[in-house]
Tab-separated table of C-alpha atoms and ligand atoms in Angstrom:
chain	number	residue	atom	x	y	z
A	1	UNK	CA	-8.682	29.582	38.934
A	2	UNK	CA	-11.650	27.760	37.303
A	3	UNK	CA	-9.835	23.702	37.992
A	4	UNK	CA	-11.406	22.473	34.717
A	5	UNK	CA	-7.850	24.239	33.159
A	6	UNK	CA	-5.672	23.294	35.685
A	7	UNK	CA	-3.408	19.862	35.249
A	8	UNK	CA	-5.452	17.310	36.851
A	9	UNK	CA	-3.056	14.220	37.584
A	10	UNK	CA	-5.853	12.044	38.771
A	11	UNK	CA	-7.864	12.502	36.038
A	12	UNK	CA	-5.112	12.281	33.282
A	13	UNK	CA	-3.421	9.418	34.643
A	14	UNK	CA	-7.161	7.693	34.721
A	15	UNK	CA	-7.503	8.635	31.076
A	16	UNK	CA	-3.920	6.508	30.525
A	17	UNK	CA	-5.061	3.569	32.601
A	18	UNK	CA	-8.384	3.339	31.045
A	19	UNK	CA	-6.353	3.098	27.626
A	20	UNK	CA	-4.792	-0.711	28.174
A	21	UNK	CA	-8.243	-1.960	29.670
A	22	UNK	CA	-10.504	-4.161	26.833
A	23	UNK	CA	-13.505	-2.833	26.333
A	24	UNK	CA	-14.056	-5.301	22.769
A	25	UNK	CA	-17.580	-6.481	24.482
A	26	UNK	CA	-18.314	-3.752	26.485
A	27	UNK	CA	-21.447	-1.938	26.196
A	28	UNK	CA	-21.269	1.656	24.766
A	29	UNK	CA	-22.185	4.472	26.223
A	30	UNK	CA	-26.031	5.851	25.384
A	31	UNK	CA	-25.354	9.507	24.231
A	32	UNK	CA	-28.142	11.851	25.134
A	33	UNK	CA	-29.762	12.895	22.314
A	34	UNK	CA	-29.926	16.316	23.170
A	35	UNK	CA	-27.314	18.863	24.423
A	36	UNK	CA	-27.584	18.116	28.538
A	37	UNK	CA	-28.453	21.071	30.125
A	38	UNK	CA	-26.298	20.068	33.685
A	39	UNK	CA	-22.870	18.350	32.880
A	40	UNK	CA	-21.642	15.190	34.393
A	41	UNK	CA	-18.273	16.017	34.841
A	42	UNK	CA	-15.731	15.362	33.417
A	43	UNK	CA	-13.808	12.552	35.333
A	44	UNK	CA	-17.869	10.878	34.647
A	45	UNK	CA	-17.998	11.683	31.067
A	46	UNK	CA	-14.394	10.244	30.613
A	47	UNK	CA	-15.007	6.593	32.099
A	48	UNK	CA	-18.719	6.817	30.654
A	49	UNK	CA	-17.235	7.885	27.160
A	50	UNK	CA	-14.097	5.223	27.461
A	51	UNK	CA	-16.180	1.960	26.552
A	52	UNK	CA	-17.113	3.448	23.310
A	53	UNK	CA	-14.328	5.662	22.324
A	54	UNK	CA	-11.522	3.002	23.077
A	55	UNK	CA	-13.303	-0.153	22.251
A	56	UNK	CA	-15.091	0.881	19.171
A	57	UNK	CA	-12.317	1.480	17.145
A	58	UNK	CA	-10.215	-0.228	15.195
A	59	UNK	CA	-6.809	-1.386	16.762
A	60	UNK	CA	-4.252	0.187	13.691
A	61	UNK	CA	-1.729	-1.901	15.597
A	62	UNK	CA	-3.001	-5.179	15.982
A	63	UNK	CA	-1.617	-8.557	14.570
A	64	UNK	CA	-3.999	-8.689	11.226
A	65	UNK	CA	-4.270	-4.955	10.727
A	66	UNK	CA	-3.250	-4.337	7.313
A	67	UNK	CA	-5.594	-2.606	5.610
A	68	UNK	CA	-5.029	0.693	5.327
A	69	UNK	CA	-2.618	3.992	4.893
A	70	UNK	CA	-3.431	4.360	8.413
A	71	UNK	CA	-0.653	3.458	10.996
A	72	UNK	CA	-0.648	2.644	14.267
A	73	UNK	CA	1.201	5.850	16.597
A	74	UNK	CA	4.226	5.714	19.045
A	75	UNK	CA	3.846	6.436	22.336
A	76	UNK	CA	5.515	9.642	22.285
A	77	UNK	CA	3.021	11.327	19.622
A	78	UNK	CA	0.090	10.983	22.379
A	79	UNK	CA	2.757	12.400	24.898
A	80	UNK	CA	3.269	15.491	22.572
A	81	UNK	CA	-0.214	16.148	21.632
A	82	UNK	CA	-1.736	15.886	25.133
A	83	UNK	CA	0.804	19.315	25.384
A	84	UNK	CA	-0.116	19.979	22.369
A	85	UNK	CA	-3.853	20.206	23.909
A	86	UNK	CA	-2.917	22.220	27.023
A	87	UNK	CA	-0.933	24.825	25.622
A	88	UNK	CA	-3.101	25.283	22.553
A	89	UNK	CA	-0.826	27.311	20.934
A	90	UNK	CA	-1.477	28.803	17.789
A	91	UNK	CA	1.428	28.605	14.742
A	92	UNK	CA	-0.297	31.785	13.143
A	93	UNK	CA	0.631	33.870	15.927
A	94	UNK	CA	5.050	33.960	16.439
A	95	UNK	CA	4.639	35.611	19.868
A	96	UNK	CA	2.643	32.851	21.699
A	97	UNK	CA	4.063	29.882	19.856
A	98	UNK	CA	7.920	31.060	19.320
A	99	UNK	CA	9.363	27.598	19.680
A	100	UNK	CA	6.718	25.528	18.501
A	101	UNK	CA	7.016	27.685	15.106
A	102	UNK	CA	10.773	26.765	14.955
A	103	UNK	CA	9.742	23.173	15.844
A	104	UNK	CA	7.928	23.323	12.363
A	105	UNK	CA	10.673	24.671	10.061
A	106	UNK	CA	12.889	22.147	12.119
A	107	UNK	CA	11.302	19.145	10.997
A	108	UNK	CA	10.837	20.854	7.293
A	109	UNK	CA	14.306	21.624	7.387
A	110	UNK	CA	15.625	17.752	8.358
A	111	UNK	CA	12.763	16.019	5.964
A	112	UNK	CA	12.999	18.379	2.895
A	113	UNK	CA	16.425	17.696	1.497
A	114	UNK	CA	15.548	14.236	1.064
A	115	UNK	CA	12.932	15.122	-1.440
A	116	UNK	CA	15.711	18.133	-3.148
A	117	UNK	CA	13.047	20.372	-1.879
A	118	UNK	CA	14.220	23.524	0.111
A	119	UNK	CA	11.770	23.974	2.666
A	120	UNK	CA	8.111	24.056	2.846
A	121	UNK	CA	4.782	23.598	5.602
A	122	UNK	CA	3.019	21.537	7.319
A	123	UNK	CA	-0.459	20.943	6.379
A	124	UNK	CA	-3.613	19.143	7.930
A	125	UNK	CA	-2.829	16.427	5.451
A	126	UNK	CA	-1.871	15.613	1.972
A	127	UNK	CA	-5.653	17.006	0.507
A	128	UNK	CA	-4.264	20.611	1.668
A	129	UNK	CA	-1.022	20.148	0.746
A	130	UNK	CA	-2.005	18.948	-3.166
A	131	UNK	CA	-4.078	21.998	-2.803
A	132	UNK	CA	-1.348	24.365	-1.579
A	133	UNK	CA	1.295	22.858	-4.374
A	134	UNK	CA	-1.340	23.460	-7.180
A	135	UNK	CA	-2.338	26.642	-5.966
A	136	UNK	CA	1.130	27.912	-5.975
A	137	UNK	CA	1.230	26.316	-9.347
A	138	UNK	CA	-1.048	28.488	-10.470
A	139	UNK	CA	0.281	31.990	-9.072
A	140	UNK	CA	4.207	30.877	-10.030
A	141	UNK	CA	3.673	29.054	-13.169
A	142	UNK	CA	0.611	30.498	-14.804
A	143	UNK	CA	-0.672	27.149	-15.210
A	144	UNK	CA	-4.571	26.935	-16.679
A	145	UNK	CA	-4.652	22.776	-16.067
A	146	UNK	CA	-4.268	19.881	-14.105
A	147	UNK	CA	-2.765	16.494	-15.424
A	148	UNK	CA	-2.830	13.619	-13.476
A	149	UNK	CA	-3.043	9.749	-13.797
A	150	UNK	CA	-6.203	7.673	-13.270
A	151	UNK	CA	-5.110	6.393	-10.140
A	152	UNK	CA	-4.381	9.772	-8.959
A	153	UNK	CA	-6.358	10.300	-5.368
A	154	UNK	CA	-8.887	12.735	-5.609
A	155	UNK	CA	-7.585	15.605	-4.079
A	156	UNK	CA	-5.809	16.306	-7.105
A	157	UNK	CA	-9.339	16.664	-9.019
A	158	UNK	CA	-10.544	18.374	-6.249
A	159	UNK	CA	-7.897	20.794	-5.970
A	160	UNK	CA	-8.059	21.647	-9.472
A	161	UNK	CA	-12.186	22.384	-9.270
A	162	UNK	CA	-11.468	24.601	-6.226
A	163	UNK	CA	-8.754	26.822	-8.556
A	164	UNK	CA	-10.605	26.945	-11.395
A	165	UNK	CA	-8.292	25.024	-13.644
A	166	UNK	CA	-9.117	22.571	-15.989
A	167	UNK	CA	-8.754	18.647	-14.976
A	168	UNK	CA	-7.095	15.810	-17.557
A	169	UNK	CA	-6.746	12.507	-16.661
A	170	UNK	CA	-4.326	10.380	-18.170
A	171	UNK	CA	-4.644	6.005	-18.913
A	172	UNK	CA	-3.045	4.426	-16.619
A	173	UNK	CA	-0.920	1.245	-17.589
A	174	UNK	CA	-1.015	-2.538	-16.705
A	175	UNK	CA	0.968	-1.696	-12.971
A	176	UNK	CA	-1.196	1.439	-12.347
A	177	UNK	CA	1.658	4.123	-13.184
A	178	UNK	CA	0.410	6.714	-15.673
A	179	UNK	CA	0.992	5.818	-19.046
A	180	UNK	CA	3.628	8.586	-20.401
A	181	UNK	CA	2.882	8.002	-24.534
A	182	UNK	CA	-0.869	9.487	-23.700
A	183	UNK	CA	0.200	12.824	-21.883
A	184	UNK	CA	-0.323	15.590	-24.314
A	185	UNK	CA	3.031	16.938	-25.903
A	186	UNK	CA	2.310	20.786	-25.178
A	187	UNK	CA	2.845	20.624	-20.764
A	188	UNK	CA	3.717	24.426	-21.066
A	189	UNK	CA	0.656	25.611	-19.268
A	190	UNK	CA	0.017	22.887	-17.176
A	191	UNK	CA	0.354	21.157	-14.112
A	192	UNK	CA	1.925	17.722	-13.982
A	193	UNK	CA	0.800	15.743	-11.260
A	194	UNK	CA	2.855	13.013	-10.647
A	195	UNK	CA	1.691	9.838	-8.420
A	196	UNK	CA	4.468	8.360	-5.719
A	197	UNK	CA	2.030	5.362	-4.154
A	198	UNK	CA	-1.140	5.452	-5.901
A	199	UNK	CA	-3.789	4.922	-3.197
A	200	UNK	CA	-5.597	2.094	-4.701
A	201	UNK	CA	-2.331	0.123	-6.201
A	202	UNK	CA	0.639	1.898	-4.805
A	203	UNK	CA	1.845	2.445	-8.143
A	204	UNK	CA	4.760	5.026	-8.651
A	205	UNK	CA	4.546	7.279	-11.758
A	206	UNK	CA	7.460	7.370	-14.032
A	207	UNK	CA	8.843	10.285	-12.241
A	208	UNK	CA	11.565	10.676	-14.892
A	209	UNK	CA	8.482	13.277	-16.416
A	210	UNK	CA	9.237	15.653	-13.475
A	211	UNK	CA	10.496	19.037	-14.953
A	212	UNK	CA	8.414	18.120	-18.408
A	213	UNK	CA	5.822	20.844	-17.018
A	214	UNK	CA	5.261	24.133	-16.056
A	215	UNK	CA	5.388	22.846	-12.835
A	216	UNK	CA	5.419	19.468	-11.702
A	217	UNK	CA	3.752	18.343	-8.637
A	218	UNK	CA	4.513	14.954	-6.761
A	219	UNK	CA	1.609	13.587	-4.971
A	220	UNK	CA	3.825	11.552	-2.025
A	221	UNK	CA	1.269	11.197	0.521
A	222	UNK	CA	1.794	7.742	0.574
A	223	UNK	CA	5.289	6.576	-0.398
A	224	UNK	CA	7.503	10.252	0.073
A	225	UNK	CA	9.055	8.798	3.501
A	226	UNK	CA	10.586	5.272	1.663
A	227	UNK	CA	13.184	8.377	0.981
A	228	UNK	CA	14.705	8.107	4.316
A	229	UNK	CA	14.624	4.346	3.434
A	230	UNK	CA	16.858	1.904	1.780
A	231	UNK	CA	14.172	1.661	-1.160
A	232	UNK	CA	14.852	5.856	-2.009
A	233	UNK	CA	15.560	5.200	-4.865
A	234	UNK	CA	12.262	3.722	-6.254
A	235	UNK	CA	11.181	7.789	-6.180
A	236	UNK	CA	14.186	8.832	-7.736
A	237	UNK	CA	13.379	11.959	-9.711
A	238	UNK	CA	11.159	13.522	-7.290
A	239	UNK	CA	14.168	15.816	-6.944
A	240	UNK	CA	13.273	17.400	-10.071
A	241	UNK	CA	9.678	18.303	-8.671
A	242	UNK	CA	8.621	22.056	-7.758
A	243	UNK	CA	6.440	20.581	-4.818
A	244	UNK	CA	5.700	17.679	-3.114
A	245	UNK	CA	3.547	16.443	-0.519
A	246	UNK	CA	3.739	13.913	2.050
A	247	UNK	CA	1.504	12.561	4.528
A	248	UNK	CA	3.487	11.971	7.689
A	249	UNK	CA	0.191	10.891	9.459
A	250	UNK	CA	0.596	7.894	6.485
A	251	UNK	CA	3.890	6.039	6.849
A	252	UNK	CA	5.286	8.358	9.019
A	253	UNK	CA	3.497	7.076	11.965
A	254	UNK	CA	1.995	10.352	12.827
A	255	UNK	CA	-1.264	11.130	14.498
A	256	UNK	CA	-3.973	12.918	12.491
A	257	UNK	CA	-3.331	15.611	11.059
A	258	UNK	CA	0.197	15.801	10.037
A	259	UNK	CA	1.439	16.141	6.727
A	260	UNK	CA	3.949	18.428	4.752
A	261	UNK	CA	3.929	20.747	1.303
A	262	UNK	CA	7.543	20.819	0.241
A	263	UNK	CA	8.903	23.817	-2.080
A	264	UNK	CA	11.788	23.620	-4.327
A	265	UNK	CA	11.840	27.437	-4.385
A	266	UNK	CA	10.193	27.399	-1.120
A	267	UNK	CA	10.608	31.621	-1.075
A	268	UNK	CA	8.835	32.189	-4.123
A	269	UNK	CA	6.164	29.942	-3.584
A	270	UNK	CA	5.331	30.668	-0.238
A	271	UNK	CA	5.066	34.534	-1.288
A	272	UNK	CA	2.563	33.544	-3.745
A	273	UNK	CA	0.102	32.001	-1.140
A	274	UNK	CA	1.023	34.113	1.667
A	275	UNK	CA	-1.478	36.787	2.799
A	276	UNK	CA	-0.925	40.120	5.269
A	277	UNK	CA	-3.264	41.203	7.796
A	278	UNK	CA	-4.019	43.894	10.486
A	279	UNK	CA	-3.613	41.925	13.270
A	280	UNK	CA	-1.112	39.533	12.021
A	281	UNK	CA	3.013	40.396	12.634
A	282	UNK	CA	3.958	37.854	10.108
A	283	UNK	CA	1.752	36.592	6.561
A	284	UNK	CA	-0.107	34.025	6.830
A	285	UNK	CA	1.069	30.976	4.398
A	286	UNK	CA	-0.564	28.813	2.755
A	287	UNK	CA	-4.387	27.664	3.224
A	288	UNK	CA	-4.789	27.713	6.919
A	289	UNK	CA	-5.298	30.327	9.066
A	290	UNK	CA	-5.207	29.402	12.776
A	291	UNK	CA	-3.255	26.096	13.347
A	292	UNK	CA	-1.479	24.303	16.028
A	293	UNK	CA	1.574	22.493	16.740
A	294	UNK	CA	1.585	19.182	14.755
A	295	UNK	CA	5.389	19.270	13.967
A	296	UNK	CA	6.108	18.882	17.878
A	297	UNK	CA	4.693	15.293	17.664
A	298	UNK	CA	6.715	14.577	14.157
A	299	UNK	CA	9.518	16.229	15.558
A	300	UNK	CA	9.724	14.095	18.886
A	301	UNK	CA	9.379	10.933	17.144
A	302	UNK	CA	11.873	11.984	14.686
A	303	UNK	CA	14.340	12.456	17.476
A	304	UNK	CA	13.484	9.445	19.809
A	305	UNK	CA	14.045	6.627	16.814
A	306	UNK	CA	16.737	8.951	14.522
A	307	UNK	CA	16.657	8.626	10.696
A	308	UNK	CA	17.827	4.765	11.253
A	309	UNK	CA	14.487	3.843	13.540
A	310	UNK	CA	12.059	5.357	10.735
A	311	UNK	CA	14.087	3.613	7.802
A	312	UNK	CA	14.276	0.380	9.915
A	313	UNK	CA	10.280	0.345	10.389
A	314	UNK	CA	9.277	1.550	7.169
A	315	UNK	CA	11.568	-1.104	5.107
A	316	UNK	CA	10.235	-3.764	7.471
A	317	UNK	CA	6.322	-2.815	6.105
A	318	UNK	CA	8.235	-2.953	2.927
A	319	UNK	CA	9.396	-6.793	3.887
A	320	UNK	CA	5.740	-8.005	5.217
A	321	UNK	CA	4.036	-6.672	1.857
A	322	UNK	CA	6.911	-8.425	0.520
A	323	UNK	CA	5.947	-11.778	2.382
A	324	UNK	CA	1.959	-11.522	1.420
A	325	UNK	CA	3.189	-10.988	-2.002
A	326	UNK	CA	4.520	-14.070	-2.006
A	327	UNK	CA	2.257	-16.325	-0.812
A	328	UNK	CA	-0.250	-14.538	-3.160
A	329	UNK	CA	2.625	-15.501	-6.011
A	330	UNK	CA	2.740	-18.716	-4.942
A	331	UNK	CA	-1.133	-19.681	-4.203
A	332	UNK	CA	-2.755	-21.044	-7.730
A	333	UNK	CA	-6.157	-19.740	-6.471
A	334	UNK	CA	-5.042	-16.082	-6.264
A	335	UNK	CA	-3.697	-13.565	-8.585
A	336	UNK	CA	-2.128	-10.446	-8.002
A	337	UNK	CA	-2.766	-6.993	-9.911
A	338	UNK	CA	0.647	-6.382	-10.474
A	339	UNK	CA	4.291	-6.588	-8.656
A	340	UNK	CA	4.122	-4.089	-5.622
A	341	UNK	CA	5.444	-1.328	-5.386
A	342	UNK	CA	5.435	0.583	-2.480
A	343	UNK	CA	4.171	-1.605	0.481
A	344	UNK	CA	0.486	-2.214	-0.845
A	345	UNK	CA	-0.518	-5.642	-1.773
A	346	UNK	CA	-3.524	-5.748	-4.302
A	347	UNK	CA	-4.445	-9.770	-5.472
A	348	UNK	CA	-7.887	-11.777	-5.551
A	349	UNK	CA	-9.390	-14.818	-5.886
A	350	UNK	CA	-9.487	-16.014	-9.591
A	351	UNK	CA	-12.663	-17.429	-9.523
A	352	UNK	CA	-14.828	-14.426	-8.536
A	353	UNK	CA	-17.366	-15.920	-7.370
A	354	UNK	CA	-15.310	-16.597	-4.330
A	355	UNK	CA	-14.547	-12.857	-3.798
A	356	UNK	CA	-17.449	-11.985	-1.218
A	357	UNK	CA	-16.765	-15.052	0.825
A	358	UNK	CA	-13.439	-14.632	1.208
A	359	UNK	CA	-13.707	-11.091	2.159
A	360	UNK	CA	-16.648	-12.165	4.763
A	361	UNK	CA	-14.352	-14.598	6.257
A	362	UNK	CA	-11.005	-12.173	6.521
A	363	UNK	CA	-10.688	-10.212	10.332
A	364	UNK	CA	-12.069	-6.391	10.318
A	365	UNK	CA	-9.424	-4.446	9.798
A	366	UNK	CA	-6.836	-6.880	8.042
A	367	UNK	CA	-8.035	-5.375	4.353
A	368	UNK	CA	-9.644	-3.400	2.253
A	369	UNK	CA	-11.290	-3.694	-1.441
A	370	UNK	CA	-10.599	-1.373	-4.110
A	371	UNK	CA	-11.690	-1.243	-8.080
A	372	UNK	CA	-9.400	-0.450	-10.729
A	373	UNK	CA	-10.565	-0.452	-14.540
A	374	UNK	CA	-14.021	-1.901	-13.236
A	375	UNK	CA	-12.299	-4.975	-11.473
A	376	UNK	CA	-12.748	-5.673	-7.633
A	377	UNK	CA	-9.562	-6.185	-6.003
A	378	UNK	CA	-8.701	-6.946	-2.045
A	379	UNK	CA	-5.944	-4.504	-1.213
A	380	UNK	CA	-3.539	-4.855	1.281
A	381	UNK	CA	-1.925	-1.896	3.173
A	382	UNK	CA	1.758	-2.325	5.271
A	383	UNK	CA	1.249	0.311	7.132
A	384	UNK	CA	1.515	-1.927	10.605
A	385	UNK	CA	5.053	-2.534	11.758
A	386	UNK	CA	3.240	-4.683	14.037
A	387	UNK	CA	1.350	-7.197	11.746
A	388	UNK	CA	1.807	-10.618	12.348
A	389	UNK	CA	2.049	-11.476	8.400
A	390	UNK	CA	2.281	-15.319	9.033
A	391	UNK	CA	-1.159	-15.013	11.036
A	392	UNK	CA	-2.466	-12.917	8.185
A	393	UNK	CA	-1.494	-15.542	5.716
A	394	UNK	CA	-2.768	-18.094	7.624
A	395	UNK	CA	-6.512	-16.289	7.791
A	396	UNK	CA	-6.822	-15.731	4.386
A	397	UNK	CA	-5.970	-19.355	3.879
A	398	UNK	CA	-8.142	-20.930	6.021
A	399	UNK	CA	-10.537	-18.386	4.434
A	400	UNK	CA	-9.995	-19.741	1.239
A	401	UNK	CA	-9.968	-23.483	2.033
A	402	UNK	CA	-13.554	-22.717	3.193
A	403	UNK	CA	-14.755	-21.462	0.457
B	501	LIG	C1	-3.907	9.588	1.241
B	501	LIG	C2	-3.559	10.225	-0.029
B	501	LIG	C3	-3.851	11.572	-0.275
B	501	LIG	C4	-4.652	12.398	0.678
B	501	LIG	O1	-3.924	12.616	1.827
B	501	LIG	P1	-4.629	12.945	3.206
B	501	LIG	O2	-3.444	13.016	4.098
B	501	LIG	O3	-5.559	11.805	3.480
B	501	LIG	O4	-5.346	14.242	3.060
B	501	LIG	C5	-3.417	12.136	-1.445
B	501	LIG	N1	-2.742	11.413	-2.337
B	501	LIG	C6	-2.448	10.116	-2.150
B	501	LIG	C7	-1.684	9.373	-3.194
B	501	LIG	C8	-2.857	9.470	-0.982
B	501	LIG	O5	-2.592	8.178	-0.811
């Protein structure tokens, strides 16, 4: 047997060690700038690759990380998809990945019911799984448009050029939800696309709309898992939805790329993306074809903290966006877009002119700008259980003082 495919303990167990070195002013490794024609091997190409791969990254966990929809991952989820990697099963065939395809539905099965969804898929993330919704949209409902809110992500838009159906977008009001009194009054051919966390502002659509539509879609990427929260029922009405999506690798703590397209009438909607083949036993749904085990990772986390260890990290995100919303309240200097929502924190100097400098001055990593209506805002993301908000605080005050 070539050894390359065997388990190699040494090498893996160097590949762990390697992980809690620093490497933050180490030098990176000059890539060759052509294909080498005689490898290194590969215990040499993982310490010569190590410098640059683990210390030029952002730390998603550290104490002022808080910028973005990207979390930090539990141990467990590198556990799972180093199997994941050796087995390299593939979901699209049932005889060489029988459990891992029951894995899947598993996880669909526990997560779907909070959403009043009856089942559903995972997808590579929540671009495929607005995709999949609308698409199934499309063959179930007949729809011929798209609606969604300004501060929908662009997926949505993107999703709608792929299928050919027309794109409106509708105002959005003074907190970023979608302003109801401009949708048109005919939704009888179209797809309502619904907003739970707007990615700039975290802004939840009046959700009361779902059911107004031929179909309704809710866009959860972001804010879906505050449903297995104490805050559930800032989404209530998503139960009314025909699909929803959810990015697990958001606030779900998952590795890249996890995320899940929920069904209400999961039967009839998978049968209208699901496609037959020769060489396949069972139809291939949705927009994949071969795919591998994500759910095992979601699954094992799932199982290691329960349904109280997800709710207890998400709601204390919810409680540091919380605390930064406060101090932002409190500070004269700053102003904030609107009362948060979802775990995003959106604010900014009021004298612009002291925008750029207080950005310039704020950590890598600890946040992010976005524009809304032509404004610049700084945008704030708890999606690190781990942030030390009292540091953060601190930073942008000392920022601000030296301005
Ligand atoms: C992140 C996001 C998406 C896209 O999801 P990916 O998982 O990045 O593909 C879609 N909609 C909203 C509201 C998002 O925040």
């Amino acid at each position: 047997m070539d050894k390359e495919f065997a388990v190699n303990s040494d090498g893996l167990h160097q590949a762990v060690e390697l992980m809690s070195r620093d490497f933050s002013n180490a030098q990176g490794f000059a890539l060759p700038m052509e294909l080498p024609l005689v490898g290194m091997g590969s215990t040499a190409a993982l310490n010569s690759l190590a410098p640059s791969i683990l210390g030029g990254a952002a730390r998603l966990g550290e104490a002022t990380s808080f910028a973005h929809m990207d979390p930090p991952t539990p141990w467990i989820t590198w556990a799972m998809t180093l199997w994941n990697a050796s087995l390299n099963q593939n979901l699209l065939h049932p005889a060489t990945a029988p459990v891992a395809r029951q894995m899947e539905q598993r996880v669909v099965a526990w997560l779907a019911p909070f959403f009043g969804m009856n089942g559903g898929h995972m997808t590579p993330g929540s671009t495929v799984a607005n995709l999949t919704a609308l698409w199934s949209a499309r063959e179930c409902a007949g729809v011929t448009e798209v609606i969604a809110s300004e501060g929908a992500h662009l997926s949505i838009a993107k999703a709608a050029h792929i299928l050919g159906l027309k794109y409106l977008s509708v105002p959005i009001d003074a907190n970023g939800s979608m302003d109801s009194a401009q949708l048109p009054a005919d939704l009888s051919k179209s797809a309502l696309v619904l907003t739970a966390g707007a990615t700039s502002t975290g802004a939840i659509d009046p959700l009361d709309l779902a059911g107004r539509a031929a179909w309704t879609h809710v866009d959860a990427a972001w804010a879906g898992p505050l449903r297995l929260s104490k805050y559930a029922h800032l989404l209530a009405g998503i139960e009314s939805a025909d699909s929803v999506a959810v990015s697990a690798h958001k606030w779900l703590f998952q590795p890249k790329e996890s995320a899940l397209i929920l069904f209400r009438d999961t039967e009839k909607a998978h049968a209208a993306v699901s496609f037959g083949g020769a060489y396949l036993a069972t139809p291939n749904v949705g927009v994949l074809g071969s795919h591998g085990a994500t759910a095992t990772a979601l699954l094992a986390t799932l199982l290691a903290w329960g349904h109280e260890g997800v709710a207890q990290r998400i709601e204390h995100c919810m409680d540091l966006a919380r605390c930064l919303r406060d101090f932002v309240a409190n500070d004269e200097r700053l102003e904030i877009y609107a009362e948060p929502q979802t775990g995003m924190v959106v604010w900014r100097p009021k004298d612009d002119r002291l925008f750029d400098q207080v950005l310039q001055l704020l950590p890598v990593g600890s946040t992010s700008t976005t524009s809304i209506a032509g404004g610049r805002w700084i945008r704030n993301v708890a999606a690190n259980p781990s942030a030390d908000i009292d540091l953060l605080i601190a930073t942008i005050q000392k920022a601000i003082a030296a301005c």
